[in-house]
Coordinates of C-alpha atoms and ligand atoms in Angstrom, one line a residue:
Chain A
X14 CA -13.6 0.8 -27.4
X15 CA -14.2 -0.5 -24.0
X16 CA -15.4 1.0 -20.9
X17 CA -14.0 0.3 -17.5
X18 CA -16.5 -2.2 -16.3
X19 CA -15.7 -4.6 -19.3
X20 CA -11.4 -4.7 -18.8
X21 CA -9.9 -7.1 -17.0
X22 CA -8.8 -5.6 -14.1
X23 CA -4.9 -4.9 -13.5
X24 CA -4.7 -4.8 -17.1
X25 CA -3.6 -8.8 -17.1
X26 CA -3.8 -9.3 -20.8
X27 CA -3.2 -12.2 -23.1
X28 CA 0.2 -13.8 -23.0
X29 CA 2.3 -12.7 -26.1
X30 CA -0.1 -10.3 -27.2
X31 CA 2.7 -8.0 -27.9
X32 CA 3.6 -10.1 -31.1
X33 CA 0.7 -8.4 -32.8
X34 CA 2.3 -5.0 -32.7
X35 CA 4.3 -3.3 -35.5
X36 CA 6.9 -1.8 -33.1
X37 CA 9.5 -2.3 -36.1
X38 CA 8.4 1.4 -37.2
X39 CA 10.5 3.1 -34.7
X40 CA 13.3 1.4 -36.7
X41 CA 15.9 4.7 -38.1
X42 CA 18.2 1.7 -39.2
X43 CA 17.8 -1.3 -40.8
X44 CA 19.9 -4.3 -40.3
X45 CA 20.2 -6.4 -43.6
X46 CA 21.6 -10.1 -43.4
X47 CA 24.2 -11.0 -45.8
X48 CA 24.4 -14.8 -45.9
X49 CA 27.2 -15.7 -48.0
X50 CA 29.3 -14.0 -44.7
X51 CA 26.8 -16.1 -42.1
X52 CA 28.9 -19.1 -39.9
X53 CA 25.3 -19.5 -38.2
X54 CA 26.9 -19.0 -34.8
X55 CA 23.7 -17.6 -33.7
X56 CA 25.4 -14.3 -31.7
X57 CA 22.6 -12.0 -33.4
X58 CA 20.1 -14.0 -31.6
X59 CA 21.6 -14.2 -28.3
X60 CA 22.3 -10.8 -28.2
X61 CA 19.3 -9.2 -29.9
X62 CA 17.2 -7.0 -27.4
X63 CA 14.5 -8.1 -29.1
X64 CA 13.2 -11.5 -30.6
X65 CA 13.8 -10.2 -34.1
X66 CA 16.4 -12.8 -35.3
X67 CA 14.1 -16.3 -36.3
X68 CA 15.1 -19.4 -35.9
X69 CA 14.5 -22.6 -37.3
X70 CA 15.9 -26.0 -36.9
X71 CA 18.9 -24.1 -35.1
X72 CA 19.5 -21.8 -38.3
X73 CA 18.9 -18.0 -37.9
X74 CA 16.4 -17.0 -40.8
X75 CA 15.6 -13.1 -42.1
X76 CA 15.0 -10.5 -39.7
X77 CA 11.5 -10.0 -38.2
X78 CA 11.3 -6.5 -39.3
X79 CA 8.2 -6.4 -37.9
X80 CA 9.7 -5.9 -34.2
X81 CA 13.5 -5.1 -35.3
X82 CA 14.1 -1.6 -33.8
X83 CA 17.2 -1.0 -35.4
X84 CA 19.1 -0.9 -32.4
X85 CA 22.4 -2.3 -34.3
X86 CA 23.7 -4.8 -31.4
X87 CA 23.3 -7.8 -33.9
X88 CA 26.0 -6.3 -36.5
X89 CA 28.3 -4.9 -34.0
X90 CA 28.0 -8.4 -32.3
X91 CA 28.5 -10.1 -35.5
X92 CA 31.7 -12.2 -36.3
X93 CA 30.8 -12.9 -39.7
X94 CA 33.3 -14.9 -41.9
X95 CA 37.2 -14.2 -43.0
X96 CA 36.6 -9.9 -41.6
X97 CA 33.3 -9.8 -43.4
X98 CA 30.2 -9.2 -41.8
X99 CA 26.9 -11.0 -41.9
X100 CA 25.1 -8.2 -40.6
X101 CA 25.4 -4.6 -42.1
X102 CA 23.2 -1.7 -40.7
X103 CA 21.6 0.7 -43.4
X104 CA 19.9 4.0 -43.1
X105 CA 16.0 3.3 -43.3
X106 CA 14.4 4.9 -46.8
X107 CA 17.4 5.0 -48.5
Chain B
X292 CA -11.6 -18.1 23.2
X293 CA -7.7 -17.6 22.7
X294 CA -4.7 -16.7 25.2
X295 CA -4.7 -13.7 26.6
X296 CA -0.3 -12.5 26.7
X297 CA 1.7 -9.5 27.2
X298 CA 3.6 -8.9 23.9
X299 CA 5.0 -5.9 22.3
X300 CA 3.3 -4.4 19.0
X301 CA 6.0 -6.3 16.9
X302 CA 5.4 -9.7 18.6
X303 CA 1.5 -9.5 17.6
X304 CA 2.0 -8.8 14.0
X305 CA 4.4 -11.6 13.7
X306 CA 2.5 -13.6 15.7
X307 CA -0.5 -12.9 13.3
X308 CA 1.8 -13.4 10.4
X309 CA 2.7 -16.8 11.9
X310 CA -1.1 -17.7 12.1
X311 CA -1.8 -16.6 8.7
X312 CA 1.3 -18.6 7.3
X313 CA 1.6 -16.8 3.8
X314 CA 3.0 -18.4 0.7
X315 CA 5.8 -15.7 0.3
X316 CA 7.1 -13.1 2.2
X317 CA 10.2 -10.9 1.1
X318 CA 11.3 -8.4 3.2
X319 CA 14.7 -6.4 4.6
X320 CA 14.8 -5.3 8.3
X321 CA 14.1 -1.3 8.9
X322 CA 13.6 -0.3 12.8
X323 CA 11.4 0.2 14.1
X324 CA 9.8 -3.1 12.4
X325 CA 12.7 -4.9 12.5
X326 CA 11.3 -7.5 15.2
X327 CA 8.3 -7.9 13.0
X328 CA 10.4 -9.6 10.5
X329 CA 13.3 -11.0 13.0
X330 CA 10.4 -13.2 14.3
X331 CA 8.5 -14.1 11.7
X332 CA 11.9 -15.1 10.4
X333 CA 12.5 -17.5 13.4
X334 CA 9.0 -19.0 12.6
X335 CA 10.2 -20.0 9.2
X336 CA 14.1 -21.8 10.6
X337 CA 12.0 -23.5 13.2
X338 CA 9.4 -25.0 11.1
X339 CA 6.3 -22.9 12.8
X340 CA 5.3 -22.0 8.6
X341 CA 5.2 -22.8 5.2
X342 CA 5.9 -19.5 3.8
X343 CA 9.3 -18.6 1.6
X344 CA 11.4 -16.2 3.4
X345 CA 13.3 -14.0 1.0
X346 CA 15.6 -11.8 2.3
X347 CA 16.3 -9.4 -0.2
X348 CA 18.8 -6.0 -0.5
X349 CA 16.7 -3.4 -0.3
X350 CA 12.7 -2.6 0.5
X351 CA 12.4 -1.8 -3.5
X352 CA 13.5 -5.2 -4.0
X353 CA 11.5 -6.4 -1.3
X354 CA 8.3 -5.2 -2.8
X355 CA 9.2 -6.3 -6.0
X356 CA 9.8 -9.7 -4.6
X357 CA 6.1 -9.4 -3.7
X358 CA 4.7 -8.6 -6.2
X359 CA 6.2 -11.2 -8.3
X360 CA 5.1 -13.5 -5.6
X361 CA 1.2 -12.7 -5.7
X362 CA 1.3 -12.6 -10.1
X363 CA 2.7 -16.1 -9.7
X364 CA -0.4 -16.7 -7.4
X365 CA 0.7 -16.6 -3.9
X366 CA -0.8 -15.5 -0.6
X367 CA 2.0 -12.3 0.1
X368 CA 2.7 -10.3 3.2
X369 CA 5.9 -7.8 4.0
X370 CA 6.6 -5.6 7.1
X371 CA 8.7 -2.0 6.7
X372 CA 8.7 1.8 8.5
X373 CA 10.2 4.5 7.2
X374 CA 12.5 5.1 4.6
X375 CA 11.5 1.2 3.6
X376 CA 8.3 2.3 2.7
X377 CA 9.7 5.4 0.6
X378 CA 11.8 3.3 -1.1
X379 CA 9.5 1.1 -2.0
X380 CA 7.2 4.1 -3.4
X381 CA 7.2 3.3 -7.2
X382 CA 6.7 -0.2 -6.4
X383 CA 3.5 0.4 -4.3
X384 CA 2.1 2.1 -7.5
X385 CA 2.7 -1.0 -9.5
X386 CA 1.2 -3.4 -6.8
X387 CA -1.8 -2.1 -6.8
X388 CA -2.1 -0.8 -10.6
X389 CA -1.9 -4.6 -10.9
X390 CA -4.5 -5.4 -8.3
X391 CA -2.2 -7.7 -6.3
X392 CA -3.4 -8.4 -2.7
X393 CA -0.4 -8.1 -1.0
X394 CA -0.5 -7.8 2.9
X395 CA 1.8 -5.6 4.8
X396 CA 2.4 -3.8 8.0
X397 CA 3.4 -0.8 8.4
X398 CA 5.4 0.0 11.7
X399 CA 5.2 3.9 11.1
X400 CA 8.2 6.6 11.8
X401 CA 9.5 9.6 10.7
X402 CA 10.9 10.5 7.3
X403 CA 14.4 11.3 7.6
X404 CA 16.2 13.9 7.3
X405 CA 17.3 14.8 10.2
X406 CA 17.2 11.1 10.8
X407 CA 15.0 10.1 13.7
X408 CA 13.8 6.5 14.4
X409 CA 10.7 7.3 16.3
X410 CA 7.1 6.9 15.0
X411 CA 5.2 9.7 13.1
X412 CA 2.9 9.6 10.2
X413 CA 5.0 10.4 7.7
X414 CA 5.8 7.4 5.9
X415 CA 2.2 5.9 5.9
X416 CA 0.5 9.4 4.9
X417 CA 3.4 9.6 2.3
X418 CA 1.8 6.8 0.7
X419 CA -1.5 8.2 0.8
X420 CA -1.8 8.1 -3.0
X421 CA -0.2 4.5 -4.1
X422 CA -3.8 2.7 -4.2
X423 CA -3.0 0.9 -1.1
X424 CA -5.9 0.1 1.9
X425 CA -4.9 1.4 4.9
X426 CA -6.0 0.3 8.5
X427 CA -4.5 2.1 11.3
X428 CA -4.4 0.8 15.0
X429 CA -4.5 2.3 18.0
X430 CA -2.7 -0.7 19.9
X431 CA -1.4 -3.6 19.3
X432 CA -4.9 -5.8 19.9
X433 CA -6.0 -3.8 17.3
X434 CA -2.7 -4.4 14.8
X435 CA -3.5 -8.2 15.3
X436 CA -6.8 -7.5 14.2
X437 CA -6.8 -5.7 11.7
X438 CA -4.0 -7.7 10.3
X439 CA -6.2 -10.5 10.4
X440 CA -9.4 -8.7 8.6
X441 CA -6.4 -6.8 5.7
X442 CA -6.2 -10.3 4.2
X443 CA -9.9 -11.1 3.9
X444 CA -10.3 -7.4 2.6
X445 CA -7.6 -7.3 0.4
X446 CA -8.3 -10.6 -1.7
X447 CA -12.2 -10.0 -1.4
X448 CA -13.4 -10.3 -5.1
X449 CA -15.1 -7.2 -5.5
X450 CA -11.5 -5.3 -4.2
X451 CA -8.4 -7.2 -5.1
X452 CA -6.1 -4.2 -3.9
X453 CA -2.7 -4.7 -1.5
X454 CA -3.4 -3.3 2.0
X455 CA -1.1 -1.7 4.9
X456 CA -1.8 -2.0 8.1
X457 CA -0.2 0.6 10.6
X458 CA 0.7 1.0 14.2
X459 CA 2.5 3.5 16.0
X460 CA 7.1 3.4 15.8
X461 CA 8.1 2.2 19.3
X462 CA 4.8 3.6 21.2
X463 CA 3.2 0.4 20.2
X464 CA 5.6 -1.5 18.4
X465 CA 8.2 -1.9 21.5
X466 CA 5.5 -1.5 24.1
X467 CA 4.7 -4.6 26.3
X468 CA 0.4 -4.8 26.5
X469 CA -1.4 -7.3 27.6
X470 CA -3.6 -8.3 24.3
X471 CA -5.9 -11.6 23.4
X472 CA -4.6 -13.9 20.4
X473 CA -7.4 -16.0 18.4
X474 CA -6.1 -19.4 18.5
X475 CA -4.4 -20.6 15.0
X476 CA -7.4 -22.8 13.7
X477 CA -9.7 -20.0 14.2
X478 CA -7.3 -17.8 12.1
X479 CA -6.5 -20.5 9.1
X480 CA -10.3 -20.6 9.2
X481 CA -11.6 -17.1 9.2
X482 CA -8.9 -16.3 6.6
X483 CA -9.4 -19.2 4.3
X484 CA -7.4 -20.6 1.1
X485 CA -6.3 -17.7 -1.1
X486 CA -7.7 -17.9 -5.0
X487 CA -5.7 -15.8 -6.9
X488 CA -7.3 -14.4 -10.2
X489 CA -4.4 -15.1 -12.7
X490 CA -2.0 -16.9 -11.3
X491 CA 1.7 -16.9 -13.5
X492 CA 2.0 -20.0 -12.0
X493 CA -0.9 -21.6 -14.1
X494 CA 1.0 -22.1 -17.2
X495 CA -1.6 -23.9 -18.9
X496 CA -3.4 -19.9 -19.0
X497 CA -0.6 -18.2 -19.9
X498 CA -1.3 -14.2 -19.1
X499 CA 0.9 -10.9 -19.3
X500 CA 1.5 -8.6 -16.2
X501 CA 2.0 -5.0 -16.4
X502 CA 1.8 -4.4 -20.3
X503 CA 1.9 -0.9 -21.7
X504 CA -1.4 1.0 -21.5
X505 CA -1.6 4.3 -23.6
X506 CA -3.9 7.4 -23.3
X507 CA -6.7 5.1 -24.8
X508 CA -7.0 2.7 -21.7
X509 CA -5.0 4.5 -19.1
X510 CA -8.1 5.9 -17.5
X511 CA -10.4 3.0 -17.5
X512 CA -7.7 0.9 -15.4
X513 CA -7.5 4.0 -12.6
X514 CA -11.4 4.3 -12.8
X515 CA -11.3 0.2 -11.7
X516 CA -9.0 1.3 -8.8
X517 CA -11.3 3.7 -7.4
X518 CA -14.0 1.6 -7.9
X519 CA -12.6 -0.9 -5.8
X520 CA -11.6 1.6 -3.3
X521 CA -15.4 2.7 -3.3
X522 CA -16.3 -1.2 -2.8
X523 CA -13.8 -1.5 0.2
X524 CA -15.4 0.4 2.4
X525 CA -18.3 -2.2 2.6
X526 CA -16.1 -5.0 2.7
X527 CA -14.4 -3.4 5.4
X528 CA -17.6 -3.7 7.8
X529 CA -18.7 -7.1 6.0
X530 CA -15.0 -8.5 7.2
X531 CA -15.7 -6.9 10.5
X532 CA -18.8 -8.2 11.4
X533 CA -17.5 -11.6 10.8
X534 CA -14.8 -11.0 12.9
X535 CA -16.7 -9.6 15.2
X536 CA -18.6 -13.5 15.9
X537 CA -14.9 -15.2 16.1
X538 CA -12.9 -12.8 18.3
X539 CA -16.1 -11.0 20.4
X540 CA -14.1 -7.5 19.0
X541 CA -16.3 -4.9 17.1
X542 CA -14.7 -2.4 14.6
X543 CA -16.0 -0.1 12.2
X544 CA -14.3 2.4 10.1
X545 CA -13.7 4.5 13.0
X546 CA -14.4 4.9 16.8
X547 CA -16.3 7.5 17.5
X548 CA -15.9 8.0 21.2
X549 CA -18.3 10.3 23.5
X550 CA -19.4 11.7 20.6
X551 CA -23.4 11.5 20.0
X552 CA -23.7 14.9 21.9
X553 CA -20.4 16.8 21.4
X554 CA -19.8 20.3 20.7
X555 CA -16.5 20.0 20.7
X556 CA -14.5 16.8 18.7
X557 CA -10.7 15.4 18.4
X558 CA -10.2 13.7 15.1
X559 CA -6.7 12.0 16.0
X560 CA -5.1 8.7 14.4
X561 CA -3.8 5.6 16.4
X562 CA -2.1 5.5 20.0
X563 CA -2.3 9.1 20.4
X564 CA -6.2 8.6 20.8
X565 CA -5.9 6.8 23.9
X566 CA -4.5 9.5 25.4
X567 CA -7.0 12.1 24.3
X568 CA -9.8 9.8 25.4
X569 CA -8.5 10.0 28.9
X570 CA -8.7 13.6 28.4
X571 CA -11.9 13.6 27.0
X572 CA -12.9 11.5 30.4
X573 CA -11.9 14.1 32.4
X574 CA -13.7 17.2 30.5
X575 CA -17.0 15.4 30.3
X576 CA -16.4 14.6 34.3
X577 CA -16.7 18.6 34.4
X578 CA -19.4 19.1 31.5
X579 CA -17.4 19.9 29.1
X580 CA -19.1 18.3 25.9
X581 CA -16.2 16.7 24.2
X582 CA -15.9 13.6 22.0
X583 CA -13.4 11.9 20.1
X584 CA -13.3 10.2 16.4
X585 CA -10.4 8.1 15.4
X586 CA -10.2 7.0 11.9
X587 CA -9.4 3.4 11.7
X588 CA -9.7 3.1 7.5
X589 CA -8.0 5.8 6.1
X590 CA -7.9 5.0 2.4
X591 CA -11.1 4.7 1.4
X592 CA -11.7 7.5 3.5
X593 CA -15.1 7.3 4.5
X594 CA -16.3 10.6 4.2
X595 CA -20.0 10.9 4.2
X596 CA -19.9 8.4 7.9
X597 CA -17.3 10.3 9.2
X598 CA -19.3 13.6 8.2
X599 CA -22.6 12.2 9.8
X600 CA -20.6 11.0 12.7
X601 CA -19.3 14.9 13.3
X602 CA -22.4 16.6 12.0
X603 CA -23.3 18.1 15.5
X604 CA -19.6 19.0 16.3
X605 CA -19.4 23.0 15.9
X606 CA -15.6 23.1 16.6
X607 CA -13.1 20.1 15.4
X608 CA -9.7 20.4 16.1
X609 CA -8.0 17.4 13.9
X610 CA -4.3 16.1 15.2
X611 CA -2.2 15.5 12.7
X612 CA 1.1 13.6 13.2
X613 CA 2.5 14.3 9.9
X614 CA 3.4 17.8 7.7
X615 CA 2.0 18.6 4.6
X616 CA 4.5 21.7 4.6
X617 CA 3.0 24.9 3.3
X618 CA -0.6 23.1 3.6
X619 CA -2.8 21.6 6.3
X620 CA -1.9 18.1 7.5
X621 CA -3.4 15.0 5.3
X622 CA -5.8 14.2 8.2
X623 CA -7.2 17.5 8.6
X624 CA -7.6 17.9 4.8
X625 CA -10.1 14.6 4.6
X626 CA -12.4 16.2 7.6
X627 CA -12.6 19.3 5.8
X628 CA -13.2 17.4 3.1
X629 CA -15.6 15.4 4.6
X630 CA -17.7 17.9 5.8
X631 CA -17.7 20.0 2.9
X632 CA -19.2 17.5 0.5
X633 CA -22.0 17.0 3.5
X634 CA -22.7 20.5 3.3
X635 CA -21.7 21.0 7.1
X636 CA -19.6 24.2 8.3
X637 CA -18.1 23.8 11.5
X638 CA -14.8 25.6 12.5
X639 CA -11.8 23.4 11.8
X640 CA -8.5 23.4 13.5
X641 CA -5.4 21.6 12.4
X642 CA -2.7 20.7 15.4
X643 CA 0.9 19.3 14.4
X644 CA 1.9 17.1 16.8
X645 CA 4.2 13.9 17.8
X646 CA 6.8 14.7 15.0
X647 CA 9.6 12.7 14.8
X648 CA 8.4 10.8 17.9
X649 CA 7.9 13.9 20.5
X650 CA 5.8 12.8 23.3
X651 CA 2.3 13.5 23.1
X652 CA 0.6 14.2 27.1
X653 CA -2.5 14.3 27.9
X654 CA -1.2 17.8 28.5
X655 CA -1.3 18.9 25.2
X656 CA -4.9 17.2 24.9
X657 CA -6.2 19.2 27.4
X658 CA -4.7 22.6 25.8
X659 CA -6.4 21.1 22.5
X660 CA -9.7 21.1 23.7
X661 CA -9.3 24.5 26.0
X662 CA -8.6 26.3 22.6
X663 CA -11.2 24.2 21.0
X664 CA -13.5 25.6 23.7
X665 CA -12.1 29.4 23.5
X666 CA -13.2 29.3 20.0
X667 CA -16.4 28.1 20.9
X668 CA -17.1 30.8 23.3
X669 CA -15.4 33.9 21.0
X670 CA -15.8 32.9 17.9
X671 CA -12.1 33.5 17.0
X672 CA -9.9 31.3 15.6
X673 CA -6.2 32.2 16.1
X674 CA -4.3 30.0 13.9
X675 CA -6.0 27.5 11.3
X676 CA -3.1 25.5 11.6
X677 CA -0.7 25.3 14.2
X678 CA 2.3 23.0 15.9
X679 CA 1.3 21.4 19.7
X680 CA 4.2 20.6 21.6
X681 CA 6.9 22.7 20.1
X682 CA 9.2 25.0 21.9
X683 CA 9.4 28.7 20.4
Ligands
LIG38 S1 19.1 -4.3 -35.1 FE1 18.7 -4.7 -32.9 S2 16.5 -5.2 -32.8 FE2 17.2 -5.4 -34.9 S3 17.7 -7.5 -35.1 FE3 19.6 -6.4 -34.7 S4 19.8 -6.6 -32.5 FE4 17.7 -7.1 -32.9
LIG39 S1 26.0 -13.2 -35.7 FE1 26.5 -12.9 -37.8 S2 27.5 -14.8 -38.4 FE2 26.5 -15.2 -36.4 S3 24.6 -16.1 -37.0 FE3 24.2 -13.9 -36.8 S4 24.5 -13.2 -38.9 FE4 25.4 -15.1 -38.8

């Protein structure tokens, strides 16, 4: 580990280093993504605390469980399709 | 050589301000430093500056305006007294945590409540512990000045640390003197182009500000602070002696004032110390040996000079214009602190004085340094710490 002479001082780190962190172990619950119920309105990302929702080419993909805290905004926030949701929160180990 | 004008306290800082034309500065009116700002304000409508004036909702916000300001990579400078300053509290931590050379002045008055207006120590020695430099001035000449020198100290390399400079509530802040302003080139010069170390701004170097830092690093950061701290002290007196060839004004880290042979000393902060000198005057006109230090840099304290400086003082009586309730005052704990760790043992008196703005006569000078001499002669100390200037 590093001694205080050798850190940048302030603590100004890289940019995004926070990415490298598994801060998706504090997760109790677990959001799972049921696509058949998706309209890909994109709500989970919007309102996701996080960044946990990926997107590509303007589709939401699987859940970056790596950073995901469980936090359950994204399936309350979730429309879903005909009264069914997308986004269903289950108990972590179960 | 620059013009030579009677202004109030105020009018010299935001004169000063005006010649050192920050990038940013955020602030929200608080008397007695209102005019500081009302100015400065009136420099940036007509023109007079570059700087971004934002005018926030509260002194938190003002500081955090700052800060933002100085990551993104700007020359920063605020004004505030008071309950400003205490509101800006947990933001002065995260300032200097992040070792962001922001500039302000510190118009100093009483902690409320009762709510009083008038200057005292309070606020500034309240803040004592945020990692900030402080300079404190004895007049407004010496505000200008040493509001001039903060910037230079505060983004010198080897310190990169925010810095307050203080004058006295209304004593000095709403006080006509006459005073001597450098002239504006001679400023821009002596201050030269900020270089900030990683500017937000600079998105091609993309950095993060103020990420979490857990028992494993914590430490090292707040050694780096105090390292800095330690190397302020000597860019304090490099600053000054370069100041000292533009303005023909020499400062240290303190005055010492009749001091080389006294038996008796005053330790006393900003305007009050012009009315103890007087007094000191007038006790050495009748052979009383009495001298006078008055701190200028107050954090770094500069212990082992101000020890040195005292060593042949065998009675000190330290004014304090703030409480530490239940302890000794913040001023009289760095003498003692001074001259234990120089192995010196004089008897130490603590006076309370000037609270809340009470008038401080040469009066209560004198009865300072009569007690200051009854000890001398008996060998008794009545009170360690006592008030001066309170009715029973
Ligand atoms: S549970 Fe919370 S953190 Fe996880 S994806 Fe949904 S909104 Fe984001
Ligand atoms: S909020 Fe629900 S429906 Fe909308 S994109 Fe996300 S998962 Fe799909």
């Amino acid at each position: 580990m590093k001694g205080w002479r050798e850190l940048e001082i302030g603590a100004v780190t890289e940019a995004g280093s926070a990415d490298e962190y598994n801060t998706g172990s504090w997760r109790a619950f677990r959001p799972r993504w049921i696509e058949e119920n998706c309209i890909q309105c994109l709500f989970c990302w919007i309102y996701c605390p996080d960044s946990a929702i990926t997107v590509k080419d303007g589709k939401r993909g699987e859940f970056d469980y790596k950073h995901c805290k469980g936090c359950g905004i994204c399936a309350v926030e979730c429309p879903g399709k005909k009264g069914k949701k997308a986004i269903v929160m289950e108990e972590e180990g179960k | 050589m620059g013009k030579v004008l009677a202004v109030t306290g105020n009018q010299a800082i935001a004169e000063a301000m005006r010649q050192i034309n920050p990038d940013v500065c955020a602030a929200y009116p608080i008397t007695p430093s209102t005019e500081v700002m009302q100015r400065f304000a009136s420099f940036v409508a007509n023109g007079k500056v570059d700087t971004e004036l934002v005018t926030v909702e509260s002194e938190h916000s003002a500081m955090s305006a700052c800060i933002g300001a100085s990551a993104a990579g700007g020359r920063v400078m605020t004004a505030t007294s008071s309950q400003g300053l205490a509101l800006m509290w947990e933001m002065l931590h995260i300032a200097s945590g992040m070792r962001l050379p922001v500039v302000m002045t510190l118009v100093n008055r009483a902690l409320s409540a009762p709510i009083n207006i008038h200057g005292d120590h309070s606020d500034g020695m309240g803040a004592r512990d945020c990692g900030w430099i402080q300079l404190w001035s004895e007049n407004a000449q010496e505000a200008y000045d040493n509001l001039i020198q903060a910037i230079r100290i505060a983004e010198h390399d080897d310190v990169r640390l925010p810095a307050m400079v203080c004058l006295d509530g209304f004593i000095i802040s709403h006080s006509i003197e006459s005073m001597t302003f450098l002239p504006d080139e001679v400023v821009r010069d002596f201050i030269g182009e900020f270089r900030p170390k990683h500017p937000l701004l600079d998105v091609n170097n993309p950095v993060t500000y103020g990420p979490l830092v857990l028992p494993d690093y914590f430490m090292e950061f707040k050694r780096q602070q105090h390292e800095a701290m330690l190397k302020a002290k000597d860019v304090v007196l490099q600053v000054a002696e370069e100041f000292e060839k533009v303005s023909g004004r020499s400062y240290g880290l303190f005055e010492a004032y009749r001091l080389d042979d006294a038996e008796l000393a005053i330790v006393v902060l900003n305007s009050a110390a012009g009315t103890c000198k007087d007094v000191v005057d007038e006790y050495r006109d009748r052979g009383v040996k009495v001298g006078l230090l008055k701190p200028r840099l107050f954090r770094p304290f500069p212990y082992k000079e101000v020890a040195e400086a005292l060593s042949g003082a065998k009675v000190i009586g330290v004014l304090d214009r703030a409480e530490s309730f239940g302890g000794f005052g913040p001023m009289y704990m760095e003498i003692a602190s001074a001259m234990m760790s120089n192995g010196t043992n004089p008897v130490m008196i603590d006076k309370i004085y000037g609270l809340g703005g009470r008038d401080f006569m040469p009066e209560h000078a004198a009865q300072l340094i009569d007690e200051l001499k009854e000890i001398l002669d008996t060998g008794k100390v009545k009170l360690y710490k006592d008030y001066l200037g309170v009715r029973e």
